[in-house]
Coordinates of C-alpha atoms in Angstrom, one line a residue:
M234 CA 0.0 0.0 0.0
S235 CA 1.3 3.4 -0.9
T236 CA 1.1 6.3 1.5
H237 CA 0.7 9.9 0.4
P238 CA 1.9 13.0 2.2
S239 CA -1.7 13.9 3.2
G240 CA -2.1 10.5 4.9
S241 CA -4.3 9.1 2.2
A242 CA -3.8 5.5 1.1
K243 CA -4.6 3.3 -1.8
P244 CA -5.5 -0.4 -1.2
D245 CA -2.9 -2.9 -2.0
P246 CA -4.5 -6.3 -2.7
A247 CA -1.4 -8.1 -1.5
A248 CA -1.8 -6.5 1.9
Q249 CA -5.5 -7.2 2.4
L250 CA -6.7 -9.6 5.1
S251 CA -7.4 -13.2 4.3
P252 CA -11.1 -14.3 4.6
H253 CA -9.7 -17.5 6.3
D254 CA -7.8 -15.5 9.0
P255 CA -8.3 -17.3 12.3
D256 CA -8.2 -13.8 13.9
W257 CA -11.1 -12.7 11.7
W258 CA -12.7 -11.1 14.7
R259 CA -9.8 -8.7 15.2
G260 CA -11.1 -5.5 13.6
A261 CA -14.3 -7.2 12.3
V262 CA -17.5 -5.3 11.9
I263 CA -20.4 -7.1 13.6
Y264 CA -24.0 -6.3 12.7
E265 CA -26.4 -6.8 15.6
I266 CA -29.8 -8.2 14.7
Y267 CA -32.6 -8.1 17.3
P268 CA -34.6 -11.0 15.9
R269 CA -38.0 -9.9 17.3
S270 CA -37.8 -6.7 15.2
F271 CA -35.8 -7.5 12.1
Q272 CA -38.3 -9.3 9.7
D273 CA -41.5 -11.3 10.3
S274 CA -42.0 -14.1 7.8
N275 CA -45.4 -15.5 9.0
G276 CA -47.5 -12.4 9.7
D277 CA -47.7 -12.8 13.5
G278 CA -46.1 -9.5 14.1
I279 CA -42.9 -10.9 15.6
G280 CA -39.6 -11.2 13.7
D281 CA -38.2 -14.7 13.3
L282 CA -35.3 -16.7 12.0
R283 CA -36.8 -17.3 8.6
G284 CA -37.3 -13.6 8.2
I285 CA -33.6 -13.0 9.1
T286 CA -32.5 -15.6 6.6
D287 CA -34.6 -13.8 3.9
R288 CA -32.8 -10.5 4.6
L289 CA -29.2 -11.8 5.0
G290 CA -28.4 -10.7 1.4
Y291 CA -29.0 -7.1 2.5
V292 CA -26.7 -7.5 5.5
A293 CA -23.9 -9.1 3.4
D294 CA -24.3 -6.3 0.9
L295 CA -23.5 -3.8 3.6
G296 CA -20.0 -5.2 3.8
V297 CA -20.0 -6.4 7.4
D298 CA -18.1 -9.4 8.6
A299 CA -20.5 -11.1 11.0
I300 CA -23.9 -10.9 12.6
W301 CA -24.7 -11.1 16.2
L302 CA -28.2 -12.5 17.0
A303 CA -29.8 -11.4 20.2
P304 CA -31.5 -14.3 22.1
F305 CA -33.9 -16.5 20.2
F306 CA -34.0 -19.4 22.8
M307 CA -37.0 -20.8 24.6
S308 CA -38.2 -18.1 26.9
P309 CA -41.3 -16.8 28.7
Q310 CA -40.3 -13.4 27.2
K311 CA -40.5 -11.5 30.4
D312 CA -37.3 -9.7 29.3
F313 CA -37.8 -10.6 25.6
G314 CA -35.4 -13.5 25.4
Y315 CA -32.9 -12.6 28.1
D316 CA -34.8 -14.9 30.4
I317 CA -34.0 -18.3 29.0
S318 CA -35.9 -21.4 30.0
D319 CA -34.0 -23.8 27.6
Y320 CA -30.5 -22.9 26.4
C321 CA -30.5 -25.5 23.7
N322 CA -33.8 -24.9 21.9
I323 CA -35.5 -22.2 19.8
D324 CA -38.6 -20.4 21.1
P325 CA -41.5 -21.2 18.8
A326 CA -42.1 -17.5 18.2
Y327 CA -38.8 -17.4 16.3
G328 CA -38.9 -20.8 14.6
T329 CA -37.1 -24.2 15.0
L330 CA -33.6 -25.6 15.1
A331 CA -34.0 -26.4 11.5
D332 CA -34.7 -22.8 10.8
F333 CA -31.6 -21.8 12.7
D334 CA -29.5 -24.3 10.7
A335 CA -30.9 -22.9 7.5
L336 CA -29.9 -19.4 8.7
M337 CA -26.4 -20.5 9.5
A338 CA -26.0 -22.2 6.1
E339 CA -27.2 -19.0 4.2
A340 CA -25.0 -16.7 6.3
H341 CA -21.9 -18.8 5.7
R342 CA -22.7 -19.0 2.0
L343 CA -22.7 -15.2 2.0
G344 CA -19.4 -15.1 3.8
L345 CA -20.9 -13.9 7.2
K346 CA -19.8 -15.3 10.5
V347 CA -22.6 -16.0 13.0
M348 CA -22.4 -15.0 16.7
I349 CA -25.2 -15.7 19.1
D350 CA -26.1 -14.2 22.5
Q351 CA -25.2 -16.4 25.5
V352 CA -27.0 -15.3 28.7
L353 CA -25.0 -17.2 31.3
S354 CA -25.3 -15.1 34.4
H355 CA -29.0 -15.9 34.9
S356 CA -31.9 -18.0 33.6
S357 CA -35.6 -17.7 33.6
D358 CA -37.4 -18.8 36.7
R359 CA -39.2 -21.2 34.4
H360 CA -36.0 -23.0 33.6
P361 CA -36.2 -26.7 34.9
W362 CA -32.9 -26.0 36.8
F363 CA -34.6 -23.3 38.9
V364 CA -37.9 -25.1 39.2
E365 CA -35.9 -28.0 40.9
S366 CA -33.6 -25.6 42.8
R367 CA -36.5 -23.9 44.5
S368 CA -38.4 -27.1 45.3
S369 CA -36.3 -27.8 48.5
R370 CA -33.0 -27.0 50.3
D371 CA -31.6 -30.5 49.7
N372 CA -32.4 -31.3 46.1
P373 CA -29.6 -32.1 43.6
K374 CA -29.8 -28.5 42.2
A375 CA -30.4 -26.7 45.5
D376 CA -27.2 -24.7 45.1
W377 CA -27.3 -24.1 41.4
Y378 CA -28.7 -20.6 42.1
V379 CA -27.8 -18.0 44.8
W380 CA -29.9 -18.6 47.9
S381 CA -29.6 -17.1 51.3
D382 CA -31.5 -17.0 54.6
P383 CA -33.1 -13.7 55.6
Q384 CA -31.8 -11.4 58.3
P385 CA -33.4 -12.0 61.8
D386 CA -36.1 -9.4 61.0
G387 CA -37.0 -11.1 57.8
S388 CA -35.3 -8.5 55.6
P389 CA -33.0 -9.4 52.6
P390 CA -29.5 -10.6 53.3
N391 CA -27.8 -7.4 52.3
N392 CA -28.3 -4.1 50.5
W393 CA -27.7 -5.3 46.9
L394 CA -30.0 -3.7 44.3
S395 CA -31.5 -4.9 41.0
V396 CA -30.5 -3.1 37.8
F397 CA -34.2 -2.9 37.1
G398 CA -35.1 -1.3 40.5
G399 CA -35.7 -2.5 44.0
S400 CA -33.8 -5.1 46.0
S401 CA -32.0 -7.8 44.1
W402 CA -33.3 -10.4 46.5
Q403 CA -36.7 -12.1 46.1
W404 CA -38.4 -14.1 48.9
D405 CA -39.4 -17.6 48.0
S406 CA -42.0 -19.1 50.4
R407 CA -41.3 -22.7 49.6
R408 CA -37.6 -22.6 50.6
R409 CA -38.2 -19.8 53.0
Q410 CA -35.1 -18.1 51.6
Y411 CA -34.2 -15.3 49.3
Y412 CA -32.8 -15.8 45.8
L413 CA -30.6 -13.3 44.0
H414 CA -31.7 -11.7 40.8
N415 CA -29.6 -8.8 39.4
F416 CA -32.3 -8.0 36.9
L417 CA -36.0 -9.1 36.9
T418 CA -37.4 -11.3 39.7
E419 CA -38.1 -13.8 36.9
Q420 CA -34.3 -13.9 36.2
P421 CA -32.6 -15.7 39.1
D422 CA -28.9 -15.6 39.1
L423 CA -27.0 -18.8 38.6
N424 CA -24.3 -19.8 41.2
F425 CA -20.9 -19.7 39.5
H426 CA -19.3 -20.9 42.7
N427 CA -21.0 -24.3 42.1
E428 CA -18.9 -26.5 39.8
E429 CA -22.0 -28.5 38.5
T430 CA -23.6 -25.2 37.5
V431 CA -20.5 -24.1 35.6
G432 CA -20.2 -27.5 33.9
A433 CA -23.8 -27.4 32.7
L434 CA -23.5 -23.9 31.3
L435 CA -20.3 -24.8 29.4
D436 CA -22.3 -27.8 28.0
T437 CA -24.8 -25.3 26.5
V438 CA -22.0 -23.4 24.9
K439 CA -20.6 -26.6 23.4
F440 CA -24.1 -27.4 22.0
W441 CA -24.0 -24.3 19.8
L442 CA -20.3 -24.7 18.9
D443 CA -21.1 -28.2 17.7
R444 CA -23.9 -26.7 15.6
G445 CA -21.4 -24.5 13.8
V446 CA -21.7 -21.0 15.4
D447 CA -18.6 -18.8 15.0
G448 CA -18.8 -17.2 18.4
F449 CA -20.8 -15.6 21.2
R450 CA -21.7 -12.3 22.5
L451 CA -21.7 -12.8 26.3
D452 CA -24.4 -10.9 28.2
T453 CA -23.4 -9.2 31.5
T454 CA -20.0 -10.8 31.7
N455 CA -19.0 -9.0 34.9
F456 CA -22.1 -10.2 36.7
Y457 CA -21.1 -13.9 36.8
F458 CA -19.8 -14.1 40.3
H459 CA -20.9 -12.7 43.6
D460 CA -19.2 -12.3 47.0
T461 CA -19.8 -15.5 48.9
A462 CA -19.8 -13.6 52.2
L463 CA -22.7 -11.5 50.8
R464 CA -21.1 -8.3 52.1
S465 CA -23.2 -5.1 51.5
N466 CA -22.0 -2.7 48.9
P467 CA -20.7 0.6 50.1
P468 CA -22.1 3.9 48.8
D469 CA -20.6 5.4 45.7
P470 CA -19.6 9.0 46.8
A471 CA -18.9 10.0 43.2
V472 CA -22.3 9.2 41.6
P473 CA -23.3 12.3 39.5
D474 CA -26.7 13.9 39.9
N475 CA -27.9 12.7 36.5
K476 CA -27.3 9.1 37.5
R477 CA -29.3 9.4 40.7
I478 CA -32.6 8.7 38.8
E479 CA -31.8 5.0 39.5
A480 CA -31.0 4.0 43.1
Y481 CA -28.7 1.2 41.6
N482 CA -26.2 3.9 40.6
W483 CA -25.8 5.0 44.2
Q484 CA -23.7 2.0 45.2
D485 CA -20.1 1.0 44.6
H486 CA -20.8 -2.5 43.2
R487 CA -17.8 -4.3 44.5
Y488 CA -19.5 -7.3 46.0
D489 CA -22.4 -8.1 43.7
K490 CA -20.4 -8.0 40.4
N491 CA -16.8 -7.3 39.1
R492 CA -15.5 -10.2 41.3
P493 CA -11.9 -11.5 41.0
E494 CA -13.1 -15.0 40.2
T495 CA -14.4 -14.0 36.8
P496 CA -11.2 -14.3 34.8
G497 CA -10.8 -17.9 36.0
F498 CA -14.2 -18.8 34.4
L499 CA -13.3 -16.9 31.2
R500 CA -10.2 -19.0 30.9
R501 CA -12.2 -22.2 31.1
L502 CA -14.6 -20.8 28.5
R503 CA -11.7 -19.8 26.2
A504 CA -10.2 -23.3 26.6
L505 CA -13.5 -24.7 25.3
L506 CA -13.6 -22.3 22.3
D507 CA -10.0 -23.0 21.4
L508 CA -11.1 -26.5 20.6
Y509 CA -13.1 -24.9 17.7
P510 CA -10.6 -22.9 15.7
G511 CA -11.8 -19.5 14.5
S512 CA -14.5 -19.2 17.2
A513 CA -14.6 -15.9 19.2
T514 CA -16.3 -14.1 22.0
V515 CA -17.3 -10.5 22.7
G516 CA -18.2 -9.7 26.3
E517 CA -20.5 -7.1 27.6
I518 CA -19.2 -5.2 30.6
G519 CA -21.8 -3.3 32.5
H520 CA -21.2 0.4 32.8
G521 CA -19.3 1.8 35.8
P522 CA -16.0 3.5 36.6
R523 CA -14.0 0.3 36.3
S524 CA -15.4 -0.8 33.0
L525 CA -12.3 0.0 30.9
D526 CA -10.0 -1.7 33.4
L527 CA -12.2 -4.8 33.4
M528 CA -12.3 -4.8 29.6
A529 CA -8.5 -4.8 29.6
E530 CA -8.3 -7.5 32.2
Y531 CA -10.9 -9.8 30.5
T532 CA -9.3 -9.5 27.0
G533 CA -5.7 -9.5 28.0
G534 CA -3.3 -12.5 28.0
G535 CA -4.8 -14.3 25.0
D536 CA -6.6 -16.8 27.3
K537 CA -9.9 -15.1 28.1
L538 CA -12.3 -13.1 26.0
N539 CA -11.2 -12.2 22.4
M540 CA -12.8 -8.8 22.8
A541 CA -15.3 -6.8 24.9
Y542 CA -17.3 -3.7 24.9
T543 CA -18.4 -1.3 27.7
F544 CA -21.0 1.5 27.9
D545 CA -18.4 4.3 27.6
F546 CA -19.6 5.3 24.1
L547 CA -23.2 4.2 24.7
G548 CA -24.0 7.1 27.0
A549 CA -24.6 10.9 26.7
A550 CA -21.0 12.1 26.6
F551 CA -19.9 13.3 23.2
S552 CA -16.7 15.3 22.8
A553 CA -13.2 14.9 21.4
D554 CA -11.8 14.7 24.9
H555 CA -14.2 12.0 25.9
F556 CA -13.3 9.7 22.9
R557 CA -9.6 10.5 23.2
S558 CA -9.4 9.9 26.9
H559 CA -11.3 6.7 27.0
I560 CA -9.5 5.1 24.1
A561 CA -6.2 6.3 25.5
R562 CA -7.0 4.7 28.8
F563 CA -7.8 1.4 27.2
E564 CA -4.6 1.5 25.2
E565 CA -2.7 2.3 28.3
V566 CA -4.0 -0.6 30.5
A567 CA -4.6 -3.2 27.8
V568 CA -1.2 -4.0 26.4
D569 CA -2.5 -7.1 24.5
G570 CA -6.3 -6.7 24.9
W571 CA -8.7 -5.9 22.2
P572 CA -11.8 -3.6 22.3
C573 CA -15.1 -3.7 20.5
W574 CA -16.7 -0.3 20.1
A575 CA -20.3 0.6 19.6
F576 CA -22.4 3.7 19.6
S577 CA -25.8 2.0 19.6
N578 CA -27.4 -1.3 20.5
H579 CA -30.6 -2.8 21.8
D580 CA -30.1 -1.5 25.4
V581 CA -29.6 2.2 24.8
V582 CA -31.2 5.3 23.1
R583 CA -30.0 5.3 19.4
H584 CA -27.0 7.6 19.2
V585 CA -28.4 10.0 16.6
S586 CA -31.0 10.9 19.2
R587 CA -28.8 10.5 22.3
W588 CA -26.3 13.1 20.9
R589 CA -28.9 15.2 19.1
S590 CA -28.0 18.4 20.9
H591 CA -24.7 18.3 19.0
A592 CA -26.3 18.3 15.6
A593 CA -28.5 20.6 13.5
D594 CA -28.5 18.2 10.5
D595 CA -29.1 14.7 11.8
L596 CA -28.1 13.0 8.6
G597 CA -24.8 14.8 8.4
F598 CA -24.3 14.0 12.0
A599 CA -25.1 10.4 11.3
K600 CA -22.4 10.3 8.6
L601 CA -19.9 11.9 11.0
T602 CA -20.5 9.3 13.7
A603 CA -20.4 6.5 11.2
A604 CA -17.0 7.6 9.9
L605 CA -15.7 8.0 13.4
L606 CA -16.8 4.7 14.7
L607 CA -15.6 2.8 11.6
S608 CA -12.1 4.4 11.9
L609 CA -11.4 3.4 15.5
R610 CA -8.9 0.8 16.5
G611 CA -10.8 -2.3 17.5
S612 CA -13.7 -4.4 16.4
I613 CA -17.0 -2.6 15.7
C614 CA -20.7 -3.4 16.5
L615 CA -23.4 -1.8 14.4
Y616 CA -27.0 -2.0 15.4
Q617 CA -29.8 -2.8 12.9
G618 CA -31.2 0.5 11.5
E619 CA -28.1 2.5 12.5
E620 CA -27.1 2.4 8.8
L621 CA -30.4 4.0 7.9
G622 CA -29.7 6.9 10.3
L623 CA -32.7 5.9 12.5
H624 CA -33.4 8.0 15.5
E625 CA -35.1 6.8 18.7
A626 CA -38.8 6.1 18.1
E627 CA -41.2 8.1 20.2
L628 CA -43.8 5.7 21.8
A629 CA -46.8 6.3 24.0
Y630 CA -46.9 4.8 27.4
Q631 CA -49.6 2.4 26.4
D632 CA -47.3 1.0 23.7
L633 CA -44.5 0.2 26.0
V634 CA -43.7 -3.5 26.8
D635 CA -40.2 -3.2 28.3
P636 CA -40.4 -3.9 32.0
Y637 CA -37.5 -1.6 32.7
G638 CA -39.3 1.4 31.1
L639 CA -42.7 0.5 32.6
R640 CA -41.1 0.6 36.1
L641 CA -39.2 3.8 35.7
W642 CA -41.6 5.8 33.5
P643 CA -41.7 8.7 32.8
E644 CA -38.1 9.7 33.9
F645 CA -36.8 6.7 31.9
K646 CA -38.8 5.4 28.9
G647 CA -37.0 2.1 28.7
R648 CA -35.5 0.3 25.7
D649 CA -38.6 0.0 23.4
G650 CA -37.7 3.2 21.4
C651 CA -34.5 1.5 20.0
R652 CA -36.2 -1.9 19.5
T653 CA -39.0 -0.9 17.1
P654 CA -39.2 -2.9 13.8
M655 CA -36.7 -2.4 11.0
V656 CA -38.1 -0.4 8.1
W657 CA -37.7 -2.0 4.7
D658 CA -40.5 -0.4 2.6
Y659 CA -41.5 3.2 2.9
G660 CA -44.8 2.4 1.1
S661 CA -46.0 0.1 3.9
S662 CA -47.5 1.3 7.2
T663 CA -45.5 -1.5 8.9
G664 CA -42.3 -0.7 6.9
G665 CA -42.4 -4.1 5.2
F666 CA -41.6 -5.7 8.5
T667 CA -44.8 -7.7 8.8
G668 CA -48.2 -8.3 7.2
G669 CA -49.8 -8.4 10.6
R670 CA -49.8 -6.1 13.7
P671 CA -46.2 -5.5 14.8
W672 CA -45.3 -6.3 18.4
L673 CA -44.1 -2.7 18.8
P674 CA -45.4 0.1 16.6
V675 CA -43.4 1.0 13.5
S676 CA -42.4 4.6 13.8
A677 CA -44.0 6.7 11.0
A678 CA -41.0 9.0 11.2
H679 CA -38.8 6.0 10.3
L680 CA -40.6 5.2 7.0
G681 CA -38.9 7.9 5.0
R682 CA -35.6 6.3 5.8
A683 CA -36.6 2.8 4.8
V684 CA -34.2 0.6 2.9
N685 CA -35.9 1.0 -0.4
A686 CA -36.1 4.8 0.0
Q687 CA -32.3 5.0 0.3
D688 CA -31.1 2.0 -1.7
T689 CA -30.5 3.8 -5.0
D690 CA -29.8 7.3 -3.6
A691 CA -26.0 7.6 -3.9
G692 CA -26.0 10.3 -1.2
S693 CA -28.0 8.4 1.4
I694 CA -26.7 7.4 4.8
L695 CA -27.2 3.8 3.8
N696 CA -24.9 4.1 0.8
Y697 CA -22.4 6.1 2.9
Y698 CA -22.2 3.2 5.3
R699 CA -21.7 0.8 2.4
R700 CA -18.8 3.0 1.0
L701 CA -17.2 3.3 4.5
L702 CA -17.4 -0.4 5.1
R703 CA -15.9 -1.2 1.7
F704 CA -13.1 1.4 2.3
R705 CA -12.4 -0.1 5.7
S706 CA -12.2 -3.6 4.4
E707 CA -9.7 -2.5 1.7
H708 CA -7.3 -0.9 4.2
P709 CA -5.8 -3.2 6.8
A710 CA -4.5 -0.1 8.7
L711 CA -8.2 0.6 9.6
V712 CA -8.8 -3.0 10.5
K713 CA -5.8 -4.1 12.5
G714 CA -3.5 -1.0 12.7
D715 CA -2.5 0.8 15.8
I716 CA -3.6 4.3 16.7
S717 CA -1.8 7.5 17.5
F718 CA -3.6 10.7 18.6
L719 CA -2.9 14.1 17.1
G720 CA -3.6 17.5 18.8
N721 CA -6.2 20.0 17.6
A722 CA -4.2 22.8 16.1
S723 CA -7.2 24.6 14.7
P724 CA -7.3 28.4 15.3
E725 CA -11.1 28.2 14.6
P726 CA -13.8 27.1 17.1
G727 CA -14.4 23.7 15.7
E728 CA -13.6 20.7 17.9
V729 CA -11.4 18.2 15.9
F730 CA -10.6 14.7 17.0
A731 CA -7.7 13.4 15.0
F732 CA -5.5 10.3 14.9
V733 CA -3.4 8.2 12.6
R734 CA -3.9 4.5 11.9
R735 CA -0.8 2.6 11.0
Y736 CA -0.2 -1.0 9.8
Q737 CA 2.9 -2.6 8.2
G738 CA 4.4 0.7 7.0
S739 CA 1.2 2.3 5.7
E740 CA -0.8 5.0 7.5
I741 CA -4.2 6.8 7.2
L742 CA -4.9 10.1 8.8
C743 CA -8.4 10.4 10.3
A744 CA -9.8 13.8 11.4
F745 CA -13.4 14.5 12.6
N746 CA -14.9 17.9 13.4
L747 CA -17.3 17.0 16.2
S748 CA -18.8 20.5 16.2
G749 CA -21.1 22.3 13.8
E750 CA -18.6 25.0 13.3
P751 CA -15.9 24.9 10.6
A752 CA -12.4 24.0 11.5
T753 CA -8.9 23.8 10.0
F754 CA -6.7 20.9 11.2
R755 CA -3.0 21.4 10.7
N756 CA -1.1 18.2 9.9
G757 CA 2.5 19.1 9.7
G758 CA 2.7 21.8 7.0
E759 CA -0.7 21.0 5.5
D760 CA -4.0 22.5 6.5
I761 CA -7.1 20.3 6.2
R762 CA -10.3 22.2 6.1
L763 CA -13.3 20.6 7.8
A764 CA -16.8 21.8 7.5
G765 CA -19.1 21.5 10.5
H766 CA -19.3 17.8 11.3
G767 CA -16.8 17.3 8.5
V768 CA -14.8 14.1 8.0
H769 CA -11.3 13.5 6.6
I770 CA -10.2 9.9 6.2
G771 CA -7.2 9.8 3.9
G772 CA -8.3 8.4 0.5
F773 CA -12.0 8.1 1.4
V774 CA -14.4 10.0 -0.8

């Protein structure tokens, strides 16, 4: 690859990455599909596996490397699939194992890797393991979940709180004990201190590896273990006012998660995956002040997670200093770790809306954020509809189904606004998602950005993503290269975030004006003019 003085680069086919690279995940772009909202194939209003299979050609055409499927396992759907009652079967709402095998075959035919969600920290209270565990204190699975006696006054064992509100302990009258649930009461926590529990969970992972999956997104990775002494969490003296809406944020969660035993389990998990060459993991690390350090710890050493993501770029902060400081912190503490960055997913407000105060033109802003994300060192997760520039859907209270939002309304509206159905056809009131009544309303404001409204428009955000993804794949410096930050030398008011990506002697200069004001970035003796929300990626047009 040749490098030009301005930092632009032309692709050199000899330097491009092999599709058979066992480290395919390093720098991969992973497209998250929320099955319930992607495509309905049978008119019941719920997306399904056959619908996903029918749309895989669109995903492959984007230029991504892999898909991540949110849970489709057997579930009572109290948390829409994150409460699993059978780890090795498909919920009928989504299809059958045969439908999953057909999806896998089509994805692989199209050159897409398939990663699936593994929710190991907790199950549904309908899971046979929990049904047996709660039946008595001396049954074979009595210790497969986290049980504890009450305090002398009948109150919970300690002050631990649920992410979804209230105590994380639920009284069970049959055992006359409390069980731990970090999320809904219908999601009891599995006991990772029990060897039989861990063995059974690893068997479920093996089930899917044997079926040919290429990897896993691991839900709530830092929640696996708890303090066996059940010590109460101390208060967090540094919690900002804007986080006090949820009592959960008032605690320093040193005893109910982030425990030192977690890396040991991750090593066992990695040893299993290493038996299946080319398989990979991406772990979710719940937000908190230690998240970047945990990401470094969990991905370092080459014997735990392949990569992980935090919520550092999934929140409200948006500035050059925020991006620079967090990436620099990870680079500092993770000598051999690997990050996976995302701006949107199924758990947070879509980033175009979350950062809207920074943008007058939301499509121009969407292009800026796309270019920034796809230029970062690390692997990348895109969330369905992100490539269409979709904003958060506005829903009425009566349309909400997310238990999180229903509990905290109106201060927090939950996650339904980012989970509304994908829009394929602007001429259909349901966006081409279903022939029936969708499980969540299709946003009328989204229809104008449907796939068929953008597909042939060369200037659309959809085609901008396609060009960006093609450019990234053609330049190994953007996929696997290192990163060096440059200062903002602009005499104008714009806020420039700039860095250089380097790989095997080639380099690409990347500069992003995060403000709406014009800026001039000085690179050595060359001035690079950036319009408001302007982008410069050497060689990209």
